Amino acid sequence: MAWFHKSKEAAPKSEAPKKEDIWTQCPACKAHIYKEEWDRNLKVCDRCHFHERLTWEERANLLMDEGTFVEICPKVSWNDPLKFSDSKGPYAEKAIENCAKTGMKESVAVGSGKIKGIKTSMAIMDFRFMGGSLASGTGEKILLGALYAIKHKQPYIIISASGGARMHEGIVSLMQMPKTCAALAQLREANLPYISIMTDPTTGGVSASFAMVGDIHIAEPRSLIGFAGRRVIEETIKQKLPDDFQTAEYLVEHGFVDMIVHRKDMREMLFKILKYAGCR
Amino acid sequence: MSLDFEKEVADVEAKIAEFKTQNPEPTGVLVKELNRLETERSDMLKKIYASLTPWQTVQVARHPERPLIRDFIQGICSEFIELHGDRLFGDDHGMIGGFAMIDDHRVMIIGQQKGKDLEEKIKCNFGQACPEGYRKALRLMKLAEKFNLPVITFIDTPGAFPGRDAEERGQAEAIARNLLEMSALKTPIIALVTGEGGSGGAIGIGVGDIVLMLSNAVYSVISPEGCASILWRDGTKADEAANALKITSKSILQLKIIDEIIPEPVGGAHRDYAGTMKATKKVLLKHITTLKKITPRKLSSRRFEKFAAMGRFK
Ligand SMILES: [Zn+2]
């Protein structure tokens, strides 16, 4: 499939196929699965329906008409307003490593493309970049995506994959919560649709800001979605939490997510909803 | 209660107390001695409070005798009509609000109440609001918009409550909704961090045209203890984390996240309620007067620009 093709090319080639080139293991149920099958299933486990995290490119290829997604602000990058260092060293070093590892400058790719011909602005978070954490560059890009959608009268779709606000940018990270929501208020003012897609994980400051104020909330099966961490809650209330606590299914049950959509059906569902929203 | 870095002050204070019991009506040389002790005490406090470390500032911000929103209401408002409930689920005692009068200005006051004694603390859930608290806050803000009242929020919370019920009722959604609605609210908003500005629980009522901090308040994306246990893998490294996170009013003003610092009296707000109230009232009145002159539409677009600029570099 086209969406997978790119990452396959990027992988280093070796002469004799190794075991890990043929087999992969589902991170959830530990089932051994043919890599070819795993990729054909869009990195979804056939047995337990676990949806593995995707890169932003894989998402763009999966959802957008081939070759239509173009980044609108690829130059916006991470910042170090606090000159932050922790026990493992400077944040700047860690950020530079993450850039090299992912080819990204921040934890989100923002652009515009077409879903079955409908022009759409889209922000795609990528968990590989510092756990998809929300920091100044992330917030700025998500805001620029909203402003682009307003300018070009397009719907806006944000795909979240984030552990929350990035501690390394401190209070500046926290302010990206109101900043992104303020941008979405502008989008609402322009009467444009906003679809929030929550993938594994959508927690902390991301769940408590742009991810939770969509016109429509869609989640991938079994994604972790919630505000506080499970361990923190268990320590606070001195109780064990149910296994399905903070899963996508649990959020549907409690009224915070409209629907759970399997990855293979996502593009079609987005198209249908955009049609109901009057997009052409 | 004195903090561990105030040990020498506590010693002088004990001396002063003892001196006063022994000399209820001092005269002559004894008056001089009492004055000397009191000057010694205030010099010490001035010196200590002028160079608090970030972690020491956290201790002051969390001081059990620090004034809470109800103290501020009593100290600066001539009237307070409390309003209750979110109209959806219940009434959160950790987030209070209502109509209030500051001089001749009618305003809406909203904020977290941590509680003073144990009974009140439990009732208020130690200032950790649940979704119904944030939804009550939003309900009152919308009411303020309708009645053309400026909103003043008093922020003092360790964070939004991390509980099972809070998650089930949508803690994330409640905070997110407030961020969106506050950014577009068509009435003035002044947000003041009085004590602990704890992460999402703080910003959930913190989107203001003017954002202020008391000088010994702190404002942070995560508690220093939480940050230390994640990034240092050692919760006891909170002092290092507090340094790195830049959580003091001075640092946050430098980062252009707040507009102004309200100076606390010597030795912190908990040592002088009257002085704290006077300073706070003066600054609030100044901003209320200025903001009232701006049209509601202009206000909300300015507020958008203000937050849009945060974390925009180059
Ligand atoms: Zn599986």
Coordinates of C-alpha atoms and ligand atoms in Angstrom, one line a residue:
Chain A
M1 CA 0.0 0.0 0.0
A2 CA 1.1 3.5 -0.8
W3 CA 1.0 4.7 2.8
F4 CA 3.4 2.0 3.9
H5 CA 5.7 2.2 0.9
K6 CA 7.7 5.2 2.1
S7 CA 8.7 3.9 5.5
K8 CA 9.8 0.6 3.9
E9 CA 12.1 2.4 1.5
A10 CA 13.6 4.3 4.4
A11 CA 14.5 1.1 6.2
P12 CA 18.1 -0.1 5.7
K13 CA 18.3 -3.0 3.3
S14 CA 20.1 -6.2 4.1
E15 CA 20.9 -9.2 1.9
A16 CA 19.6 -12.1 3.9
P17 CA 16.2 -11.5 5.6
K18 CA 16.5 -11.5 9.3
K19 CA 13.9 -13.0 11.7
E20 CA 12.7 -9.5 12.8
D21 CA 12.2 -8.6 9.1
I22 CA 9.7 -11.4 8.7
W23 CA 8.0 -11.4 12.1
T24 CA 6.7 -8.7 14.3
Q25 CA 5.0 -8.9 17.7
C26 CA 1.8 -7.2 18.7
P27 CA 2.7 -4.8 21.6
A28 CA -0.7 -5.4 23.2
C29 CA -1.4 -9.2 23.0
K30 CA 2.1 -10.3 22.1
A31 CA 0.9 -12.4 19.2
H32 CA 3.5 -13.1 16.6
I33 CA 2.4 -11.7 13.2
Y34 CA 3.9 -11.7 9.8
K35 CA 5.4 -8.3 9.2
E36 CA 3.8 -8.3 5.7
E37 CA 0.4 -8.9 7.2
W38 CA 1.0 -6.4 10.0
D39 CA 1.8 -3.7 7.4
R40 CA -1.1 -4.8 5.1
N41 CA -3.4 -4.3 8.1
L42 CA -2.1 -0.8 8.6
K43 CA -0.2 -1.8 11.8
V44 CA -3.4 -3.1 13.4
C45 CA -3.4 -6.4 15.2
D46 CA -5.8 -8.8 13.6
R47 CA -6.2 -10.7 16.9
C48 CA -6.8 -8.0 19.5
H49 CA -7.4 -4.9 17.2
F50 CA -4.6 -3.0 18.8
H51 CA -3.7 0.0 16.7
E52 CA 0.0 0.6 16.7
R53 CA 1.2 4.3 16.6
L54 CA 1.8 5.7 13.2
T55 CA 4.2 8.4 11.9
W56 CA 2.7 11.6 10.6
E57 CA 3.7 10.5 7.0
E58 CA 1.9 7.2 7.4
R59 CA -1.2 9.1 8.6
A60 CA -1.1 11.6 5.8
N61 CA -0.8 8.9 3.3
L62 CA -3.5 6.9 4.9
L63 CA -6.1 9.7 5.0
M64 CA -5.3 12.2 2.3
D65 CA -5.5 11.7 -1.5
E66 CA -2.2 10.6 -2.8
G67 CA 0.4 13.3 -2.8
T68 CA -1.9 16.1 -1.9
F69 CA -0.8 16.8 1.7
V70 CA 1.6 19.8 1.8
E71 CA 3.0 21.2 5.0
I72 CA 2.2 24.8 5.6
C73 CA 4.7 25.7 8.3
P74 CA 7.5 23.2 8.1
K75 CA 10.0 25.7 9.4
V76 CA 8.5 26.2 12.8
S77 CA 10.6 24.3 15.3
W78 CA 11.1 23.5 18.9
N79 CA 12.4 26.2 21.3
D80 CA 14.2 26.3 24.6
P81 CA 12.7 29.4 26.4
L82 CA 13.8 28.1 29.8
K83 CA 17.3 26.9 28.8
F84 CA 16.1 23.7 30.5
S85 CA 18.4 20.9 31.8
D86 CA 17.5 17.9 33.8
S87 CA 19.6 15.0 35.3
K88 CA 20.1 13.6 31.8
G89 CA 21.4 16.9 30.4
P90 CA 20.2 19.8 28.4
Y91 CA 16.7 19.7 26.7
A92 CA 18.4 21.2 23.6
E93 CA 20.5 18.1 23.1
K94 CA 17.4 15.9 23.5
A95 CA 15.4 17.9 21.1
I96 CA 18.2 17.9 18.5
E97 CA 18.4 14.1 18.9
N98 CA 14.6 13.8 18.3
C99 CA 14.9 16.0 15.2
A100 CA 17.6 13.7 13.8
K101 CA 15.6 10.6 14.7
T102 CA 12.4 11.7 13.1
G103 CA 13.3 14.3 10.4
M104 CA 10.8 16.6 12.2
K105 CA 11.4 19.9 13.9
E106 CA 8.4 19.6 16.3
S107 CA 5.9 17.0 17.4
V108 CA 3.3 17.8 14.8
A109 CA 3.1 18.1 11.1
V110 CA 0.5 20.7 9.9
G111 CA -0.6 21.1 6.3
S112 CA -3.4 21.0 3.8
G113 CA -4.5 18.3 1.4
K114 CA -7.6 16.6 0.0
I115 CA -9.8 13.8 1.4
K116 CA -11.5 12.4 -1.7
G117 CA -11.3 15.8 -3.3
I118 CA -12.4 17.8 -0.2
K119 CA -9.7 20.4 0.7
T120 CA -8.9 20.0 4.4
S121 CA -6.4 21.5 6.8
M122 CA -4.8 18.9 9.1
A123 CA -2.5 18.7 12.1
I124 CA -0.9 15.3 12.7
M125 CA 0.9 14.7 15.9
D126 CA 3.7 12.2 15.9
F127 CA 4.5 10.4 19.1
R128 CA 8.1 9.7 18.0
F129 CA 9.0 13.3 18.6
M130 CA 9.4 13.6 22.4
G131 CA 6.3 11.5 23.1
G132 CA 4.2 13.9 20.9
S133 CA 4.4 16.4 23.7
L134 CA 2.8 19.8 23.4
A135 CA 5.3 22.6 23.5
S136 CA 5.7 26.1 22.0
G137 CA 6.4 25.0 18.4
T138 CA 3.6 22.4 18.5
G139 CA 1.1 25.0 19.7
E140 CA 2.2 27.6 17.2
K141 CA 1.8 25.0 14.3
I142 CA -1.6 23.9 15.5
L143 CA -2.6 27.6 15.7
L144 CA -1.2 28.3 12.2
G145 CA -3.2 25.3 10.9
A146 CA -6.4 26.8 12.3
L147 CA -5.6 30.2 10.8
Y148 CA -4.9 28.6 7.4
A149 CA -8.2 26.7 7.6
I150 CA -10.0 30.0 8.3
K151 CA -8.2 31.9 5.5
H152 CA -9.0 29.2 2.9
K153 CA -12.4 28.3 4.3
Q154 CA -11.4 24.7 5.0
P155 CA -12.4 22.2 7.7
Y156 CA -9.7 21.4 10.2
I157 CA -8.8 18.0 11.5
I158 CA -6.4 17.4 14.3
I159 CA -5.0 13.9 15.0
S160 CA -3.7 13.8 18.5
A161 CA -1.0 11.4 19.8
S162 CA 0.5 12.9 22.9
G163 CA 1.4 12.3 26.5
G164 CA 0.6 16.0 27.3
A165 CA 2.4 19.2 27.8
R166 CA 6.2 19.1 27.5
M167 CA 7.8 19.9 30.9
H168 CA 11.0 21.1 29.3
E169 CA 9.3 24.3 28.1
G170 CA 7.6 24.8 31.5
I171 CA 4.9 27.5 31.7
V172 CA 5.4 28.2 28.0
S173 CA 4.1 24.7 27.2
L174 CA 1.2 25.2 29.5
M175 CA 0.2 28.3 27.6
Q176 CA -0.1 26.3 24.4
M177 CA -3.3 24.9 25.9
P178 CA -5.2 28.3 25.9
K179 CA -3.4 29.3 22.7
T180 CA -4.6 26.3 20.6
C181 CA -8.1 26.6 22.1
A182 CA -8.2 30.3 21.3
A183 CA -7.3 29.4 17.7
L184 CA -10.2 26.9 17.6
A185 CA -12.5 29.5 19.0
Q186 CA -11.6 31.6 15.9
L187 CA -12.4 28.6 13.7
R188 CA -15.8 28.3 15.4
E189 CA -16.4 32.0 14.9
A190 CA -15.8 31.4 11.1
N191 CA -18.3 28.5 11.3
L192 CA -15.9 25.9 10.0
P193 CA -16.0 22.3 11.1
Y194 CA -13.3 20.9 13.4
I195 CA -12.9 17.1 13.8
S196 CA -10.7 15.8 16.6
I197 CA -9.2 12.3 16.2
M198 CA -7.8 10.9 19.3
T199 CA -5.2 8.1 18.9
D200 CA -3.1 6.3 21.5
P201 CA -2.3 8.2 23.7
T202 CA -4.2 11.4 24.0
T203 CA -3.6 12.5 27.6
G204 CA -2.8 15.4 30.0
G205 CA -2.6 18.9 28.5
V206 CA -3.6 17.7 25.0
S207 CA -6.7 16.0 26.1
A208 CA -7.5 19.1 28.3
S209 CA -7.2 21.4 25.4
F210 CA -7.6 21.1 21.6
A211 CA -8.4 17.4 21.5
M212 CA -11.6 17.7 23.6
V213 CA -13.3 20.7 21.9
G214 CA -14.1 19.2 18.5
D215 CA -17.4 19.3 16.8
I216 CA -16.9 15.6 16.3
H217 CA -14.7 13.4 18.4
I218 CA -13.4 10.2 16.8
A219 CA -11.1 7.7 18.5
E220 CA -9.1 4.8 17.3
P221 CA -10.0 1.5 19.1
R222 CA -8.4 1.0 22.5
S223 CA -6.5 4.3 22.6
L224 CA -5.6 5.6 26.0
I225 CA -7.5 8.9 26.5
G226 CA -7.6 10.8 29.7
F227 CA -6.5 13.8 31.8
A228 CA -4.5 12.4 34.8
G229 CA -2.2 9.3 34.7
R230 CA -3.5 6.0 35.9
R231 CA -0.8 5.7 38.6
V232 CA -1.5 9.2 39.9
I233 CA -5.2 8.5 40.2
E234 CA -4.6 5.1 41.9
E235 CA -2.3 6.8 44.4
T236 CA -4.8 9.6 45.0
I237 CA -7.9 7.5 45.6
K238 CA -6.2 4.4 47.0
Q239 CA -8.2 2.2 44.7
K240 CA -7.4 -0.1 41.7
L241 CA -8.9 1.2 38.5
P242 CA -10.8 -1.0 36.1
D243 CA -8.9 -2.4 33.1
D244 CA -10.9 -0.4 30.6
F245 CA -10.4 2.9 32.5
Q246 CA -9.5 5.8 30.1
T247 CA -9.8 3.6 27.0
A248 CA -11.5 5.0 23.9
E249 CA -14.4 2.6 24.5
Y250 CA -14.7 3.9 28.1
L251 CA -14.9 7.5 26.8
V252 CA -17.7 6.6 24.4
E253 CA -19.5 5.0 27.3
H254 CA -19.2 8.3 29.3
G255 CA -20.2 10.5 26.5
F256 CA -16.9 12.2 25.5
V257 CA -16.3 10.5 22.2
D258 CA -18.8 10.2 19.4
M259 CA -17.4 7.1 17.8
I260 CA -14.6 4.6 17.5
V261 CA -13.4 4.1 14.0
H262 CA -11.0 1.4 12.8
R263 CA -8.0 2.8 11.0
K264 CA -9.0 1.1 7.7
D265 CA -12.4 3.0 7.7
M266 CA -11.1 6.4 8.9
R267 CA -10.7 8.1 5.6
E268 CA -14.2 7.0 4.4
M269 CA -15.7 8.2 7.7
L270 CA -14.0 11.6 7.6
F271 CA -15.2 12.0 4.0
K272 CA -18.8 11.2 5.1
I273 CA -18.7 13.6 8.0
L274 CA -17.2 16.4 6.0
K275 CA -20.1 15.9 3.5
Y276 CA -22.6 16.3 6.4
A277 CA -20.7 19.4 7.4
G278 CA -21.4 20.9 4.0
C279 CA -17.8 20.7 2.7
R280 CA -17.2 20.3 -1.0
Chain B
M1 CA 3.9 28.0 61.5
S2 CA 7.4 28.9 60.3
L3 CA 9.1 27.4 57.4
D4 CA 12.5 25.6 57.7
F5 CA 14.5 28.4 56.2
E6 CA 12.9 30.9 58.6
K7 CA 14.4 29.2 61.7
E8 CA 16.3 32.3 62.8
V9 CA 13.3 34.5 62.4
A10 CA 11.2 32.1 64.5
D11 CA 13.9 32.4 67.2
V12 CA 13.7 36.2 67.3
E13 CA 9.9 36.0 67.2
A14 CA 10.0 33.7 70.2
K15 CA 12.3 36.2 72.0
I16 CA 9.8 39.1 71.1
A17 CA 6.9 37.1 72.5
E18 CA 8.7 36.2 75.7
F19 CA 9.8 39.8 76.1
K20 CA 6.2 41.0 75.7
T21 CA 4.9 38.6 78.3
Q22 CA 7.6 39.6 80.8
N23 CA 7.2 43.3 80.0
P24 CA 3.5 44.0 79.2
E25 CA 4.0 47.7 79.4
P26 CA 7.7 48.4 78.5
T27 CA 9.2 51.9 79.2
G28 CA 12.5 53.6 78.6
V29 CA 15.3 51.3 77.8
L30 CA 12.9 48.3 77.4
V31 CA 11.1 50.0 74.6
K32 CA 14.4 50.5 72.9
E33 CA 15.2 46.8 73.3
L34 CA 11.8 45.8 71.9
N35 CA 12.3 48.0 68.9
R36 CA 15.7 46.6 68.3
L37 CA 14.3 43.0 68.3
E38 CA 11.5 44.0 65.9
T39 CA 13.9 45.7 63.6
E40 CA 16.1 42.6 63.7
R41 CA 13.1 40.5 62.8
S42 CA 12.0 42.6 59.9
D43 CA 15.6 42.9 58.6
M44 CA 15.9 39.2 58.7
L45 CA 12.6 38.7 56.8
K46 CA 13.6 41.2 54.2
K47 CA 16.9 39.5 53.6
I48 CA 15.4 36.0 53.5
Y49 CA 12.4 36.9 51.3
A50 CA 14.6 38.9 48.9
S51 CA 16.5 35.8 48.0
L52 CA 14.1 32.9 48.2
T53 CA 15.0 30.0 46.0
P54 CA 12.3 28.8 43.7
W55 CA 11.7 25.7 46.0
Q56 CA 11.4 28.0 49.1
T57 CA 9.0 30.1 47.1
V58 CA 6.9 27.0 46.6
Q59 CA 6.8 26.5 50.4
V60 CA 5.6 30.1 50.8
A61 CA 3.0 29.8 48.1
R62 CA 1.7 26.6 49.8
H63 CA 1.9 28.1 53.3
P64 CA -1.1 26.9 55.4
E65 CA -1.8 30.4 56.6
R66 CA -1.6 32.0 53.2
P67 CA -4.7 34.1 52.4
L68 CA -7.2 32.1 50.3
I69 CA -9.9 33.4 47.9
R70 CA -12.4 33.8 50.8
D71 CA -9.9 36.0 52.6
F72 CA -9.4 38.1 49.5
I73 CA -13.1 38.5 49.1
Q74 CA -13.5 39.6 52.7
G75 CA -10.5 41.9 52.4
I76 CA -11.3 43.7 49.2
C77 CA -15.0 43.4 48.5
S78 CA -17.8 45.2 50.3
E79 CA -20.3 42.6 49.2
F80 CA -20.2 39.0 48.1
I81 CA -23.3 37.1 46.9
E82 CA -22.1 33.5 46.4
L83 CA -23.6 31.5 43.6
H84 CA -23.7 27.7 43.5
G85 CA -23.7 24.8 41.1
D86 CA -22.9 23.9 37.5
R87 CA -26.6 23.1 36.6
L88 CA -25.4 19.8 35.3
F89 CA -24.1 17.7 38.2
G90 CA -23.5 19.4 41.5
D91 CA -21.7 22.2 43.5
D92 CA -18.0 22.0 43.8
H93 CA -16.8 23.6 47.0
G94 CA -13.2 23.6 45.7
M95 CA -14.3 26.2 43.1
I96 CA -16.3 29.1 44.5
G97 CA -17.8 32.2 42.8
G98 CA -20.3 34.9 42.9
F99 CA -21.2 38.6 42.5
A100 CA -19.0 41.0 44.4
M101 CA -18.4 44.7 44.8
I102 CA -15.0 46.2 44.8
D103 CA -15.4 49.9 45.6
D104 CA -18.1 50.9 43.2
H105 CA -17.4 48.2 40.6
R106 CA -19.7 45.2 40.3
V107 CA -17.7 42.1 39.3
M108 CA -17.8 38.3 39.1
I109 CA -15.3 36.6 41.3
I110 CA -14.3 33.0 40.7
G111 CA -11.5 30.9 42.2
Q112 CA -10.3 27.8 44.0
Q113 CA -10.7 27.5 47.7
K114 CA -8.2 25.2 49.4
G115 CA -9.7 25.3 52.9
K116 CA -8.1 26.4 56.2
D117 CA -8.8 23.7 58.8
L118 CA -9.0 20.0 58.0
E119 CA -12.7 19.9 57.8
E120 CA -12.9 22.7 55.3
K121 CA -10.0 21.3 53.4
I122 CA -11.8 18.0 52.9
K123 CA -14.9 19.8 51.9
C124 CA -13.0 21.8 49.3
N125 CA -10.9 18.8 48.2
F126 CA -7.8 20.8 49.0
G127 CA -8.6 23.2 46.2
Q128 CA -8.5 20.5 43.5
A129 CA -11.6 21.1 41.5
C130 CA -13.6 18.5 39.7
P131 CA -15.3 19.0 36.3
E132 CA -18.3 20.4 38.0
G133 CA -16.1 23.1 39.5
Y134 CA -14.8 24.1 36.0
R135 CA -18.3 24.0 34.6
K136 CA -19.6 26.2 37.5
A137 CA -16.8 28.6 36.7
L138 CA -17.8 28.7 33.1
R139 CA -21.4 29.1 33.9
L140 CA -20.6 32.2 36.1
M141 CA -18.3 33.6 33.4
K142 CA -21.1 33.3 30.8
L143 CA -23.4 35.0 33.3
A144 CA -20.8 37.8 33.8
E145 CA -20.7 38.2 30.0
K146 CA -24.5 38.5 29.9
F147 CA -24.6 41.1 32.7
N148 CA -21.5 43.0 31.5
L149 CA -19.5 42.3 34.6
P150 CA -15.7 42.0 34.6
V151 CA -14.5 38.6 35.7
I152 CA -11.8 38.2 38.3
T153 CA -10.3 34.8 38.9
F154 CA -8.2 33.9 41.9
I155 CA -6.0 30.9 41.1
D156 CA -4.7 28.7 43.9
T157 CA -4.6 25.0 43.3
P158 CA -2.2 22.1 43.3
G159 CA -4.0 21.0 40.2
A160 CA -7.4 19.7 38.9
F161 CA -8.5 16.7 40.9
P162 CA -6.9 13.4 39.6
G163 CA -9.8 11.1 40.5
R164 CA -11.8 8.3 39.0
D165 CA -15.1 10.3 39.2
A166 CA -13.4 13.4 37.7
E167 CA -12.2 11.4 34.7
E168 CA -15.6 9.8 34.2
R169 CA -17.3 13.2 34.2
G170 CA -14.7 14.6 31.8
Q171 CA -12.0 16.6 33.6
A172 CA -10.2 17.1 30.3
E173 CA -13.3 18.3 28.5
A174 CA -14.3 20.7 31.3
I175 CA -10.9 22.4 31.3
A176 CA -10.6 22.4 27.5
R177 CA -14.1 24.0 27.2
N178 CA -13.1 26.7 29.6
L179 CA -10.0 27.5 27.6
L180 CA -11.9 27.9 24.4
E181 CA -14.8 29.9 25.9
M182 CA -12.6 32.2 28.0
S183 CA -10.6 33.1 25.0
A184 CA -13.7 34.4 23.3
L185 CA -15.6 35.8 26.3
K186 CA -17.0 39.2 25.6
T187 CA -16.3 40.8 29.0
P188 CA -13.0 41.7 30.8
I189 CA -11.1 38.9 32.5
I190 CA -8.4 39.5 35.1
A191 CA -6.7 36.3 36.3
L192 CA -4.6 36.5 39.5
V193 CA -2.4 33.6 40.7
T194 CA -2.5 34.1 44.5
G195 CA -0.7 30.9 45.6
E196 CA -0.2 27.7 43.7
G197 CA -0.8 27.9 39.9
G198 CA -1.0 24.2 39.4
S199 CA -0.9 23.3 35.7
G200 CA -4.1 22.5 33.8
G201 CA -6.2 23.1 37.0
A202 CA -4.9 26.7 37.1
I203 CA -5.1 27.6 33.4
G204 CA -8.6 26.2 33.4
I205 CA -9.7 29.6 34.9
G206 CA -6.5 31.5 33.9
V207 CA -7.2 32.9 30.4
G208 CA -7.2 36.7 31.2
D209 CA -6.9 40.0 29.4
I210 CA -4.5 40.7 32.3
V211 CA -2.8 37.9 34.1
L212 CA -1.2 38.8 37.5
M213 CA 0.8 37.0 40.2
L214 CA 1.4 37.7 43.8
S215 CA 5.1 38.0 44.3
N216 CA 5.5 34.7 46.2
A217 CA 3.0 32.7 44.1
V218 CA 4.2 30.0 41.7
Y219 CA 2.9 29.0 38.3
S220 CA 3.9 25.8 36.6
V221 CA 3.1 23.1 34.0
I222 CA 3.7 20.4 36.6
S223 CA 4.5 20.3 40.3
P224 CA 8.3 20.3 41.1
E225 CA 7.8 17.0 42.8
G226 CA 6.1 15.5 39.8
C227 CA 8.7 16.8 37.4
A228 CA 11.5 15.5 39.6
S229 CA 10.0 12.1 39.8
I230 CA 9.7 11.9 36.0
L231 CA 12.8 13.7 34.7
W232 CA 15.1 13.1 37.6
R233 CA 13.5 9.8 38.5
D234 CA 13.7 11.0 42.1
G235 CA 10.9 12.9 43.8
T236 CA 13.2 14.4 46.3
K237 CA 15.0 16.4 43.6
A238 CA 12.0 18.9 43.7
D239 CA 14.3 21.8 44.5
E240 CA 16.3 21.2 41.3
A241 CA 13.2 20.7 39.3
A242 CA 11.7 24.0 40.7
N243 CA 14.9 25.8 39.6
A244 CA 14.7 24.3 36.1
L245 CA 11.0 24.9 35.6
K246 CA 11.2 28.7 36.2
I247 CA 8.1 28.9 38.2
T248 CA 8.5 32.1 40.2
S249 CA 6.6 35.3 39.4
K250 CA 9.9 37.0 38.4
S251 CA 10.8 34.3 35.8
I252 CA 7.3 34.2 34.5
L253 CA 7.1 37.9 34.0
Q254 CA 10.4 37.7 32.1
L255 CA 8.9 35.0 29.9
K256 CA 6.0 37.5 29.2
I257 CA 3.4 35.1 30.4
I258 CA 2.1 37.5 33.1
D259 CA 1.6 41.3 32.9
E260 CA 2.4 42.4 36.4
I261 CA 3.5 41.2 39.8
I262 CA 1.7 42.3 43.0
P263 CA 4.3 42.8 45.7
E264 CA 3.6 41.1 49.0
P265 CA 4.4 42.6 52.3
V266 CA 7.8 41.8 53.9
G267 CA 7.8 38.2 55.0
G268 CA 5.0 37.0 52.7
A269 CA 1.3 37.4 52.3
H270 CA 0.6 35.1 55.3
R271 CA 2.3 37.6 57.7
D272 CA 0.2 40.6 56.7
Y273 CA -3.3 40.1 55.3
A274 CA -4.2 43.8 55.5
G275 CA -1.1 44.8 53.5
T276 CA -1.7 42.0 50.9
M277 CA -5.3 43.0 50.4
K278 CA -4.4 46.7 50.0
A279 CA -1.8 45.9 47.4
T280 CA -4.1 43.5 45.6
K281 CA -7.1 45.8 45.6
K282 CA -5.1 48.7 44.2
V283 CA -3.8 46.7 41.2
L284 CA -7.2 45.1 40.5
L285 CA -8.9 48.5 40.5
K286 CA -6.4 49.9 38.1
H287 CA -7.0 47.1 35.6
I288 CA -10.8 47.0 36.0
T289 CA -11.0 50.7 35.2
T290 CA -8.8 50.3 32.1
L291 CA -10.4 47.2 30.8
K292 CA -13.9 48.5 31.2
K293 CA -13.1 51.2 28.6
I294 CA -12.5 48.6 25.9
T295 CA -15.3 47.3 23.8
P296 CA -16.2 43.6 24.3
R297 CA -15.3 42.6 20.8
K298 CA -12.0 44.4 20.9
L299 CA -11.3 42.7 24.2
S300 CA -11.8 39.2 23.0
S301 CA -9.7 39.8 19.8
R302 CA -6.9 41.3 21.9
R303 CA -7.1 38.3 24.2
F304 CA -6.7 36.0 21.3
E305 CA -3.6 37.9 20.0
K306 CA -2.2 37.9 23.5
F307 CA -2.3 34.1 23.9
A308 CA -1.4 33.5 20.3
A309 CA 1.9 35.3 20.9
M310 CA 2.8 33.1 23.8
G311 CA 5.6 30.8 22.7
R312 CA 6.0 32.4 19.4
F313 CA 9.7 32.9 18.8
K314 CA 11.6 34.8 16.1
Ligands
ZN1 ZN -2.7 -7.9 19.4

